[in-house]
Amino acid sequence: MGRLDELRQFNLLKWLREERQSRKLILFIVFVALLLDNMLLTVVVPIIPSYLYTLDETAEVNVTVTQQQQQQTPGGSFHSIVSLYDNSVRLPVSNSTDRPTMVVPTHQDLPHNSSDCPQSNKRLLNENVKVGLLFASKATVQLITNPFIGPLTNRIGYQIPIFAGFCIMFLSTIMFAFSSSYALLFLARSLQGVGSSCSSVAGMGMLASVYTNDEERGHAIGIALGGLALGVLVGPPFGSVMYDFVGKTAPFLILAFLAVFDGALQLFVLQPTKVEPESQKGTPLLTLMKDPYIIIAAGAICFGNMAIAMMEPTLPLWMMETMCARKWQLGIAFLPASISYLIGTYIFGTLAHKMGRWLCALIGMMMVGISVICVPLARDIYGLILPNFGVGFAIGMVDSSMMPIMGYLVDLRHVSVYGSVYAIADVAFCMGFALGPSIGGSIAENIGFPWLMTIIGVVDIFFAPLCFFLRSPPGQEEKIAILSDSNCSLKTMSYSTQGTHVQGETMEPEYDD
């Protein structure tokens, strides 16, 4: 009875207000934000190629029906009636018996190629470019937005940008649900890029501010990347199954409800109306971009994720052409990569700190290259399991190693303010997902999907040795002593919705020229 009384007296809102200081609750908010972002990112992977192909095929059939109607009408006069209800074309009934009513079959009745097993290679190749550009639009807009969001978080704090990201993401999800043209889908995807930029940059910066210990930070970022991995895991199969059996609108409406939950949680916990700037002036963005060690870490993130980004728009179409894959199989094919990414980020979030993050990233880049080269060797959906599993696991190794290294490099070589450096990390991530689909679609159209996988695989393998330079990057002597001595305190910024608190001994902030 005591537990029952405690349960009755439990007030969720009161508990949330009391737990605002909890780092775990902030980690959960970032986890959910990344989950939503990446579910929306990947749920369209099996839906859009098939949906656009169906739209183009339907438009072509409608043109054919119109031409047949005009040819059958003598003297160019209009004696037929177009039924908007069932898309059939009927001739009006005449009193004479020698002119019976004629019904031109709809596009469902006409003989045409099934979207599950298309035979028109020319039209299918053209879809590669359209789908690639649509997928790349999100990352391209996010790439443009990131350099502004990073410095903005240094000035106004992390709460307002991450809540703005929720609002924009919700609008984008609703647009995806009810858009029925390529232009509106393109706009929804581009709008998602703005919301994703706000959520990811502010979320990662918030975690780096809360978890000041390098090992704890790596573990926390690994958990947060688990939200990203879970979104990548659930998105493609969830989208393909819902699209095949329920329709295009249903999966996006479910994601909209998830967005509302995340927004309500942020509203009660983070109170996104307070402006809380950093007490230290962060290193300028251009200075960070000139740091060769940050560039190597960003390059590993970019080229590692570019492999899966090139596969997203091209693999479903290649499966439709070579395997006669059904709609639900187009998303299930990415399931091994999603599961292994979730496993990789969870394991190496902690293990990478012990074995050396540079070594973990080097091995991951090599594995990505070898795995993507093996993808075109598959002859059915079962042959894709092992190479896709290797791709996801290796990218999990790279991401869970490089994201904490970004924060560590700032602590070691610059001022410990994290908005700008995670803007660079997100820029690298977005470059992979911007260049990957746009370039990948064109390459797949001109020289084929197998050569596309070979090219990106070779690039990853040749980039991998550069991770060796991250083994022991040089830094400021004072900071090296501080970071290497666990008994020495460092002035660190601890995020709090009630105000900014300073931990450790009082030290004058250091600025780079």
Coordinates of C-alpha atoms in Angstrom, one line a residue:
M1 CA 0.0 0.0 0.0
G2 CA 2.9 2.3 0.7
R3 CA 4.2 2.1 -2.9
L4 CA 0.6 2.6 -4.2
D5 CA 0.3 5.8 -2.1
E6 CA 3.7 7.0 -3.4
L7 CA 2.5 6.3 -7.0
R8 CA -0.6 8.3 -6.4
Q9 CA 1.3 11.2 -5.0
F10 CA 3.8 11.2 -7.8
N11 CA 3.7 14.3 -9.9
L12 CA 5.5 14.0 -13.2
L13 CA 5.8 17.8 -13.8
K14 CA 7.1 18.3 -10.3
W15 CA 9.7 15.5 -10.8
L16 CA 10.8 17.0 -14.1
R17 CA 11.3 20.4 -12.5
E18 CA 13.3 18.9 -9.6
E19 CA 15.5 16.8 -12.0
R20 CA 16.5 19.7 -14.2
Q21 CA 20.0 19.6 -12.7
S22 CA 20.3 15.9 -13.7
R23 CA 22.8 15.2 -16.5
K24 CA 21.0 12.0 -17.3
L25 CA 17.8 13.8 -18.1
I26 CA 19.6 16.2 -20.4
L27 CA 21.3 13.2 -22.0
F28 CA 17.8 11.6 -22.5
I29 CA 16.5 14.8 -24.2
V30 CA 19.5 14.8 -26.6
F31 CA 18.9 11.1 -27.2
V32 CA 15.3 11.6 -28.2
A33 CA 16.1 14.6 -30.4
L34 CA 18.7 12.7 -32.4
L35 CA 16.4 9.7 -32.6
L36 CA 13.6 11.8 -34.1
D37 CA 16.0 13.6 -36.5
N38 CA 17.5 10.3 -37.8
M39 CA 14.2 8.5 -38.0
L40 CA 12.9 11.2 -40.3
L41 CA 16.2 11.1 -42.2
T42 CA 16.0 7.4 -42.9
V43 CA 12.3 6.7 -43.0
V44 CA 12.1 8.3 -46.5
V45 CA 14.9 6.0 -47.9
P46 CA 12.6 3.2 -48.9
I47 CA 9.6 5.4 -49.5
I48 CA 10.8 8.2 -51.8
P49 CA 12.5 6.2 -54.6
S50 CA 9.4 4.0 -55.1
Y51 CA 6.9 6.9 -54.5
L52 CA 8.6 9.1 -57.1
Y53 CA 8.9 6.3 -59.6
T54 CA 5.2 5.6 -59.2
L55 CA 4.4 9.3 -59.6
D56 CA 6.4 9.5 -62.8
E57 CA 5.0 6.2 -64.1
T58 CA 1.4 7.4 -63.4
A59 CA 2.1 10.8 -65.2
E60 CA 3.4 8.9 -68.2
V61 CA 0.4 6.6 -68.4
N62 CA -2.0 9.6 -68.1
V63 CA -0.2 11.3 -71.0
T64 CA -0.6 8.0 -73.0
V65 CA -4.3 7.9 -72.2
T66 CA -4.8 11.5 -73.3
Q67 CA -3.0 10.9 -76.6
Q68 CA -5.2 7.8 -77.2
Q69 CA -8.3 9.9 -76.5
Q70 CA -7.3 12.6 -78.9
Q71 CA -6.6 10.0 -81.6
Q72 CA -10.0 8.4 -81.2
T73 CA -11.9 11.7 -81.3
P74 CA -12.7 12.6 -85.0
G75 CA -12.2 16.1 -86.2
G76 CA -10.5 17.3 -83.0
S77 CA -13.9 17.7 -81.3
F78 CA -14.4 16.7 -77.7
H79 CA -17.0 13.9 -77.3
S80 CA -15.5 12.3 -74.2
I81 CA -15.9 12.9 -70.6
V82 CA -13.0 12.6 -68.2
S83 CA -14.0 11.2 -64.8
L84 CA -12.0 12.7 -62.0
Y85 CA -13.4 10.1 -59.6
D86 CA -11.8 7.0 -61.2
N87 CA -9.5 8.5 -63.8
S88 CA -11.4 6.8 -66.7
V89 CA -12.4 8.3 -70.0
R90 CA -16.0 7.7 -71.2
L91 CA -17.8 8.6 -74.3
P92 CA -21.3 9.9 -73.8
V93 CA -24.1 7.4 -74.5
S94 CA -25.9 7.9 -77.8
N95 CA -29.4 6.9 -78.7
S96 CA -28.2 5.1 -81.7
T97 CA -27.2 1.5 -81.3
D98 CA -24.1 1.7 -83.6
R99 CA -22.1 3.9 -81.1
P100 CA -21.8 2.1 -77.8
T101 CA -20.2 3.6 -74.7
M102 CA -16.5 3.1 -74.7
V103 CA -14.4 3.1 -71.6
V104 CA -10.6 3.6 -71.8
P105 CA -9.0 1.6 -69.0
T106 CA -7.3 3.4 -66.1
H107 CA -3.6 3.3 -65.5
Q108 CA -4.2 0.3 -63.2
D109 CA -5.7 -1.6 -66.0
L110 CA -3.2 -0.7 -68.7
P111 CA -0.2 -3.0 -69.1
H112 CA 2.7 -1.2 -67.5
N113 CA 5.8 -2.0 -65.5
S114 CA 5.4 -2.7 -61.8
S115 CA 7.3 -0.5 -59.4
D116 CA 8.4 -3.6 -57.6
C117 CA 10.1 -5.0 -60.7
P118 CA 10.7 -2.2 -63.2
Q119 CA 12.0 -3.0 -66.7
S120 CA 12.5 0.6 -68.0
N121 CA 16.2 1.0 -67.3
K122 CA 16.3 4.5 -68.8
R123 CA 13.6 5.8 -66.5
L124 CA 15.1 4.0 -63.5
L125 CA 18.5 5.6 -64.1
N126 CA 16.9 9.0 -64.3
E127 CA 15.3 8.4 -60.9
N128 CA 18.9 8.1 -59.4
V129 CA 19.5 11.8 -60.1
K130 CA 16.2 13.0 -58.8
V131 CA 16.3 10.9 -55.6
G132 CA 19.9 11.8 -55.0
L133 CA 19.2 15.5 -55.2
L134 CA 16.2 15.3 -52.9
F135 CA 18.2 13.3 -50.3
A136 CA 21.2 15.7 -50.6
S137 CA 19.0 18.8 -50.1
K138 CA 18.7 18.2 -46.3
A139 CA 22.4 17.8 -45.8
T140 CA 23.2 20.8 -48.1
V141 CA 20.9 23.2 -46.2
Q142 CA 22.3 21.8 -42.9
L143 CA 25.8 22.4 -44.2
I144 CA 25.0 26.0 -44.9
T145 CA 23.2 26.5 -41.5
N146 CA 25.8 24.9 -39.2
P147 CA 28.4 27.7 -39.3
F148 CA 25.7 30.1 -38.0
I149 CA 24.3 27.8 -35.3
G150 CA 27.7 27.0 -33.7
P151 CA 28.6 30.6 -32.8
L152 CA 25.0 31.4 -31.9
T153 CA 25.0 28.7 -29.2
N154 CA 28.0 30.4 -27.7
R155 CA 26.1 33.7 -27.4
I156 CA 22.6 32.6 -26.3
G157 CA 23.1 29.1 -24.9
Y158 CA 21.9 25.7 -26.0
Q159 CA 18.2 25.6 -24.9
I160 CA 16.7 28.0 -27.5
P161 CA 18.4 26.4 -30.5
I162 CA 17.5 22.9 -29.6
F163 CA 13.9 23.9 -29.0
A164 CA 13.8 25.7 -32.3
G165 CA 15.1 22.6 -33.9
F166 CA 12.1 20.7 -32.6
C167 CA 9.6 23.2 -34.0
I168 CA 11.2 23.1 -37.5
M169 CA 11.4 19.3 -37.4
F170 CA 7.7 19.0 -36.6
L171 CA 6.8 21.3 -39.5
S172 CA 9.0 19.3 -41.9
T173 CA 7.4 16.0 -40.7
I174 CA 3.9 17.3 -41.4
M175 CA 4.9 18.5 -44.8
F176 CA 6.3 15.0 -45.6
A177 CA 3.0 13.4 -44.6
F178 CA 0.8 15.4 -46.9
S179 CA 3.1 16.4 -49.8
S180 CA 2.3 14.8 -53.2
S181 CA 4.8 16.4 -55.5
Y182 CA 8.5 16.4 -56.0
A183 CA 8.8 20.2 -55.3
L184 CA 7.0 20.0 -51.9
L185 CA 9.0 16.9 -50.9
F186 CA 12.2 18.8 -51.8
L187 CA 11.1 21.7 -49.6
A188 CA 10.2 19.5 -46.7
R189 CA 13.6 17.8 -46.9
S190 CA 15.4 21.1 -47.1
L191 CA 13.5 22.4 -44.1
Q192 CA 14.5 19.4 -42.1
G193 CA 18.1 20.4 -42.6
V194 CA 17.6 23.6 -40.6
G195 CA 15.9 21.8 -37.7
S196 CA 18.6 19.1 -37.7
S197 CA 21.3 21.7 -37.6
C198 CA 19.8 23.3 -34.5
S199 CA 19.2 20.0 -32.7
S200 CA 22.5 18.2 -33.4
V201 CA 24.9 21.2 -32.8
A202 CA 23.1 22.4 -29.7
G203 CA 22.6 18.8 -28.4
M204 CA 26.3 17.8 -28.8
G205 CA 27.5 21.1 -27.3
M206 CA 25.2 20.7 -24.4
L207 CA 26.6 17.2 -23.6
A208 CA 30.2 18.4 -23.9
S209 CA 29.4 21.2 -21.4
V210 CA 27.8 18.8 -19.0
Y211 CA 30.2 15.9 -19.1
T212 CA 33.6 17.6 -18.6
N213 CA 35.6 14.4 -18.0
D214 CA 37.0 12.9 -21.2
E215 CA 36.0 9.3 -20.4
E216 CA 32.5 10.3 -19.2
R217 CA 32.1 12.5 -22.2
G218 CA 32.9 9.7 -24.6
H219 CA 30.5 7.4 -22.8
A220 CA 27.7 10.0 -22.9
I221 CA 28.2 10.9 -26.5
G222 CA 28.2 7.1 -27.3
I223 CA 24.8 6.9 -25.7
A224 CA 23.5 9.9 -27.5
L225 CA 24.8 8.5 -30.8
G226 CA 22.8 5.4 -29.8
G227 CA 19.7 7.6 -30.4
L228 CA 21.1 8.4 -33.8
A229 CA 21.8 4.7 -34.4
L230 CA 18.3 3.7 -33.2
G231 CA 16.7 6.2 -35.6
V232 CA 18.8 4.8 -38.4
L233 CA 17.9 1.3 -37.3
V234 CA 14.2 1.8 -37.0
G235 CA 13.7 4.3 -39.9
P236 CA 14.1 2.2 -43.1
P237 CA 12.2 -0.9 -42.1
F238 CA 9.5 1.1 -40.3
G239 CA 9.1 3.3 -43.4
S240 CA 9.0 0.5 -45.9
V241 CA 6.5 -1.7 -43.9
M242 CA 4.2 1.2 -43.2
Y243 CA 4.4 2.5 -46.8
D244 CA 3.7 -0.9 -48.3
F245 CA 0.8 -1.9 -46.0
V246 CA -0.7 1.4 -44.7
G247 CA 0.4 4.3 -47.0
K248 CA 2.8 7.2 -47.2
T249 CA 1.2 9.4 -44.7
A250 CA 1.1 7.1 -41.7
P251 CA 4.8 6.8 -40.8
F252 CA 5.2 10.6 -40.8
L253 CA 2.2 11.2 -38.6
I254 CA 3.7 8.8 -36.0
L255 CA 7.0 10.7 -36.1
A256 CA 5.0 14.0 -35.6
F257 CA 3.7 12.6 -32.3
L258 CA 7.2 11.7 -31.3
A259 CA 8.3 15.2 -32.1
V260 CA 5.5 16.6 -29.9
F261 CA 6.7 14.4 -27.0
D262 CA 10.3 15.7 -27.4
G263 CA 9.1 19.3 -27.5
A264 CA 7.0 19.0 -24.4
L265 CA 9.9 17.4 -22.5
Q266 CA 12.2 20.3 -23.6
L267 CA 9.6 22.9 -22.6
F268 CA 9.3 21.6 -19.0
V269 CA 13.0 20.7 -18.4
L270 CA 15.1 23.1 -20.4
Q271 CA 12.8 26.2 -20.2
P272 CA 13.9 27.4 -23.7
T273 CA 13.2 31.1 -23.0
K274 CA 16.4 31.9 -21.0
V275 CA 19.5 33.3 -22.7
E276 CA 22.5 31.8 -21.1
P277 CA 25.7 32.7 -23.0
E278 CA 29.1 31.1 -22.2
S279 CA 31.2 32.9 -19.7
Q280 CA 34.3 32.4 -21.9
K281 CA 34.9 33.6 -25.3
G282 CA 35.2 30.6 -27.6
T283 CA 37.9 30.1 -30.3
P284 CA 36.8 31.6 -33.6
L285 CA 35.3 29.1 -36.0
L286 CA 37.8 29.9 -38.7
T287 CA 40.7 29.2 -36.3
L288 CA 39.2 25.8 -35.5
M289 CA 38.8 25.0 -39.2
K290 CA 42.5 25.7 -39.7
D291 CA 43.5 23.2 -37.1
P292 CA 44.9 20.1 -39.0
Y293 CA 43.9 17.7 -36.3
I294 CA 40.3 18.9 -36.3
I295 CA 40.3 18.6 -40.1
I296 CA 41.5 15.0 -39.9
A297 CA 38.8 14.1 -37.4
A298 CA 36.2 15.9 -39.5
G299 CA 37.4 14.1 -42.6
A300 CA 37.0 10.7 -41.0
I301 CA 33.4 11.6 -40.1
C302 CA 32.7 12.9 -43.6
F303 CA 34.1 10.0 -45.7
G304 CA 32.9 7.3 -43.3
N305 CA 29.3 8.5 -43.5
M306 CA 29.6 9.3 -47.2
A307 CA 29.6 5.5 -47.9
I308 CA 26.1 4.9 -46.4
A309 CA 24.9 8.2 -47.8
M310 CA 25.8 7.0 -51.3
M311 CA 24.0 3.8 -50.7
E312 CA 20.7 5.3 -49.5
P313 CA 19.4 6.6 -52.8
T314 CA 21.1 4.1 -55.1
L315 CA 20.9 0.7 -53.3
P316 CA 17.0 0.6 -53.5
L317 CA 17.0 1.4 -57.2
W318 CA 19.8 -1.2 -57.8
M319 CA 17.8 -3.8 -55.9
M320 CA 14.7 -3.0 -57.9
E321 CA 16.6 -3.4 -61.1
T322 CA 18.7 -6.5 -60.3
M323 CA 16.8 -8.4 -57.6
C324 CA 13.2 -7.4 -58.4
A325 CA 12.9 -6.4 -54.8
R326 CA 9.5 -5.6 -53.2
K327 CA 8.8 -2.3 -51.5
W328 CA 9.2 -3.7 -47.9
Q329 CA 12.6 -5.2 -48.9
L330 CA 14.0 -1.9 -49.9
G331 CA 14.0 -0.8 -46.2
I332 CA 14.8 -4.1 -44.7
A333 CA 18.1 -4.2 -46.7
F334 CA 19.4 -1.4 -44.4
L335 CA 18.4 -3.3 -41.2
P336 CA 21.8 -5.1 -40.8
A337 CA 23.7 -1.8 -41.1
S338 CA 21.4 -0.1 -38.6
I339 CA 21.7 -2.9 -36.0
S340 CA 25.5 -3.0 -36.3
Y341 CA 25.7 0.8 -36.1
L342 CA 23.8 0.7 -32.8
I343 CA 26.1 -2.1 -31.5
G344 CA 29.2 -0.3 -32.7
T345 CA 28.4 3.0 -31.0
Y346 CA 27.4 1.4 -27.8
I347 CA 30.5 -0.8 -27.5
F348 CA 33.1 1.7 -28.7
G349 CA 31.7 4.6 -26.8
T350 CA 33.6 3.3 -23.9
L351 CA 36.1 0.9 -25.5
A352 CA 37.6 3.5 -27.9
H353 CA 38.9 5.5 -24.9
K354 CA 40.8 2.4 -23.7
M355 CA 42.2 1.1 -27.0
G356 CA 42.9 4.5 -28.5
R357 CA 40.3 6.5 -30.4
W358 CA 42.8 7.0 -33.3
L359 CA 43.2 3.3 -33.7
C360 CA 39.5 2.6 -33.4
A361 CA 38.8 5.2 -36.2
L362 CA 41.6 3.8 -38.4
I363 CA 40.3 0.2 -38.2
G364 CA 36.7 1.5 -38.8
M365 CA 37.7 3.4 -41.9
M366 CA 39.4 0.3 -43.3
M367 CA 36.3 -1.8 -42.5
V368 CA 34.0 0.7 -44.2
G369 CA 36.0 0.6 -47.4
I370 CA 36.2 -3.2 -47.6
S371 CA 32.5 -3.7 -46.7
V372 CA 31.1 -1.2 -49.4
I373 CA 33.2 -2.8 -52.1
C374 CA 31.6 -6.2 -51.2
V375 CA 28.0 -4.8 -51.4
P376 CA 27.6 -5.2 -55.3
L377 CA 28.7 -8.8 -55.0
A378 CA 25.3 -9.7 -53.5
R379 CA 22.8 -11.5 -55.8
D380 CA 19.8 -11.3 -53.5
I381 CA 18.7 -9.6 -50.3
Y382 CA 20.4 -12.2 -48.2
G383 CA 23.7 -11.5 -49.8
L384 CA 23.5 -7.9 -48.5
I385 CA 23.4 -8.9 -44.8
L386 CA 27.1 -9.4 -44.2
P387 CA 28.5 -6.3 -46.1
N388 CA 25.8 -4.0 -44.8
F389 CA 26.5 -5.2 -41.2
G390 CA 30.1 -4.4 -41.7
V391 CA 29.4 -1.0 -43.1
G392 CA 27.2 0.0 -40.1
F393 CA 29.5 -1.5 -37.5
A394 CA 32.5 0.3 -38.9
I395 CA 30.8 3.7 -39.2
G396 CA 29.7 3.2 -35.5
M397 CA 33.4 2.8 -34.6
V398 CA 34.3 6.0 -36.5
D399 CA 31.6 8.2 -35.1
S400 CA 31.9 7.0 -31.5
S401 CA 35.6 7.8 -31.7
M402 CA 35.7 11.1 -33.6
M403 CA 32.9 12.9 -31.8
P404 CA 34.6 12.8 -28.4
I405 CA 38.0 13.6 -30.0
M406 CA 36.4 16.8 -31.3
G407 CA 35.7 17.9 -27.7
Y408 CA 39.1 16.7 -26.5
L409 CA 41.0 18.6 -29.2
V410 CA 39.2 21.8 -28.1
D411 CA 40.2 21.2 -24.5
L412 CA 43.7 20.4 -25.5
R413 CA 44.5 23.1 -28.1
H414 CA 41.8 25.8 -27.7
V415 CA 39.3 27.3 -25.3
S416 CA 36.8 24.8 -23.8
V417 CA 33.7 26.1 -25.6
Y418 CA 32.1 23.5 -27.7
G419 CA 29.4 25.0 -30.0
S420 CA 31.7 25.8 -32.9
V421 CA 33.7 22.6 -32.9
Y422 CA 30.5 20.5 -32.9
A423 CA 29.3 22.7 -35.7
I424 CA 32.4 21.6 -37.6
A425 CA 31.7 18.0 -36.8
D426 CA 28.1 18.4 -38.0
V427 CA 29.3 20.1 -41.1
A428 CA 31.5 17.1 -41.8
F429 CA 28.6 14.8 -41.3
C430 CA 26.5 16.8 -43.6
M431 CA 29.1 17.0 -46.3
G432 CA 29.0 13.3 -46.4
F433 CA 25.3 13.2 -46.7
A434 CA 25.2 16.1 -49.2
L435 CA 27.9 15.0 -51.6
G436 CA 27.1 11.3 -51.2
P437 CA 23.6 11.2 -52.7
S438 CA 24.1 14.0 -55.2
I439 CA 27.4 12.7 -56.6
G440 CA 26.5 9.0 -56.0
G441 CA 23.3 9.3 -58.1
S442 CA 25.2 10.8 -61.1
I443 CA 28.0 8.2 -60.9
A444 CA 25.5 5.3 -60.6
E445 CA 23.6 6.7 -63.7
N446 CA 26.8 6.9 -65.8
I447 CA 29.1 4.0 -64.8
G448 CA 26.8 1.9 -62.6
F449 CA 26.3 1.1 -58.9
P450 CA 29.2 -1.4 -58.5
W451 CA 31.8 1.2 -59.6
L452 CA 30.2 3.7 -57.3
M453 CA 30.8 1.4 -54.3
T454 CA 34.3 0.6 -55.5
I455 CA 35.2 4.3 -55.7
I456 CA 34.0 5.3 -52.2
G457 CA 35.5 2.1 -50.7
V458 CA 39.0 3.0 -52.1
V459 CA 38.7 6.6 -50.8
D460 CA 37.9 5.3 -47.3
I461 CA 40.8 2.9 -47.3
F462 CA 43.3 5.5 -48.5
F463 CA 42.1 8.0 -45.9
A464 CA 42.4 5.6 -42.9
P465 CA 46.2 6.0 -42.3
L466 CA 45.6 9.8 -41.6
C467 CA 44.0 8.8 -38.3
F468 CA 47.5 7.9 -37.0
F469 CA 48.2 11.6 -36.6
L470 CA 45.5 11.8 -33.9
R471 CA 47.4 9.4 -31.7
S472 CA 49.1 12.1 -29.7
P473 CA 48.2 15.6 -30.9
P474 CA 50.2 18.5 -29.5
G475 CA 48.6 21.0 -27.2
Q476 CA 49.2 23.9 -24.9
E477 CA 51.7 22.8 -22.2
E478 CA 49.5 24.0 -19.3
K479 CA 46.4 22.2 -20.7
I480 CA 48.4 19.0 -21.3
A481 CA 49.4 19.0 -17.6
I482 CA 45.9 19.6 -16.5
L483 CA 44.3 17.0 -18.7
S484 CA 46.9 14.3 -17.8
D485 CA 46.7 14.9 -14.1
S486 CA 43.5 13.6 -12.6
N487 CA 44.1 15.4 -9.3
C488 CA 44.4 18.8 -10.9
S489 CA 41.3 20.8 -11.3
L490 CA 40.3 22.7 -14.4
K491 CA 37.8 25.5 -14.6
T492 CA 34.9 23.9 -16.6
M493 CA 31.5 25.0 -17.6
S494 CA 28.6 22.9 -16.2
Y495 CA 25.3 23.4 -18.0
S496 CA 22.3 24.1 -15.9
T497 CA 18.8 25.4 -16.7
Q498 CA 18.9 27.4 -13.5
G499 CA 22.1 29.2 -14.3
T500 CA 25.8 28.7 -15.3
H501 CA 27.9 27.1 -12.6
V502 CA 31.7 27.1 -12.5
Q503 CA 33.4 24.0 -11.1
G504 CA 37.1 23.6 -10.0
E505 CA 39.7 26.2 -9.1
T506 CA 39.5 29.7 -10.3
M507 CA 41.7 30.2 -13.4
E508 CA 41.9 33.0 -15.9
P509 CA 40.4 32.0 -19.3
E510 CA 42.9 31.5 -22.0
Y511 CA 42.3 32.8 -25.5
D512 CA 44.0 31.9 -28.7
D513 CA 45.3 34.6 -31.0

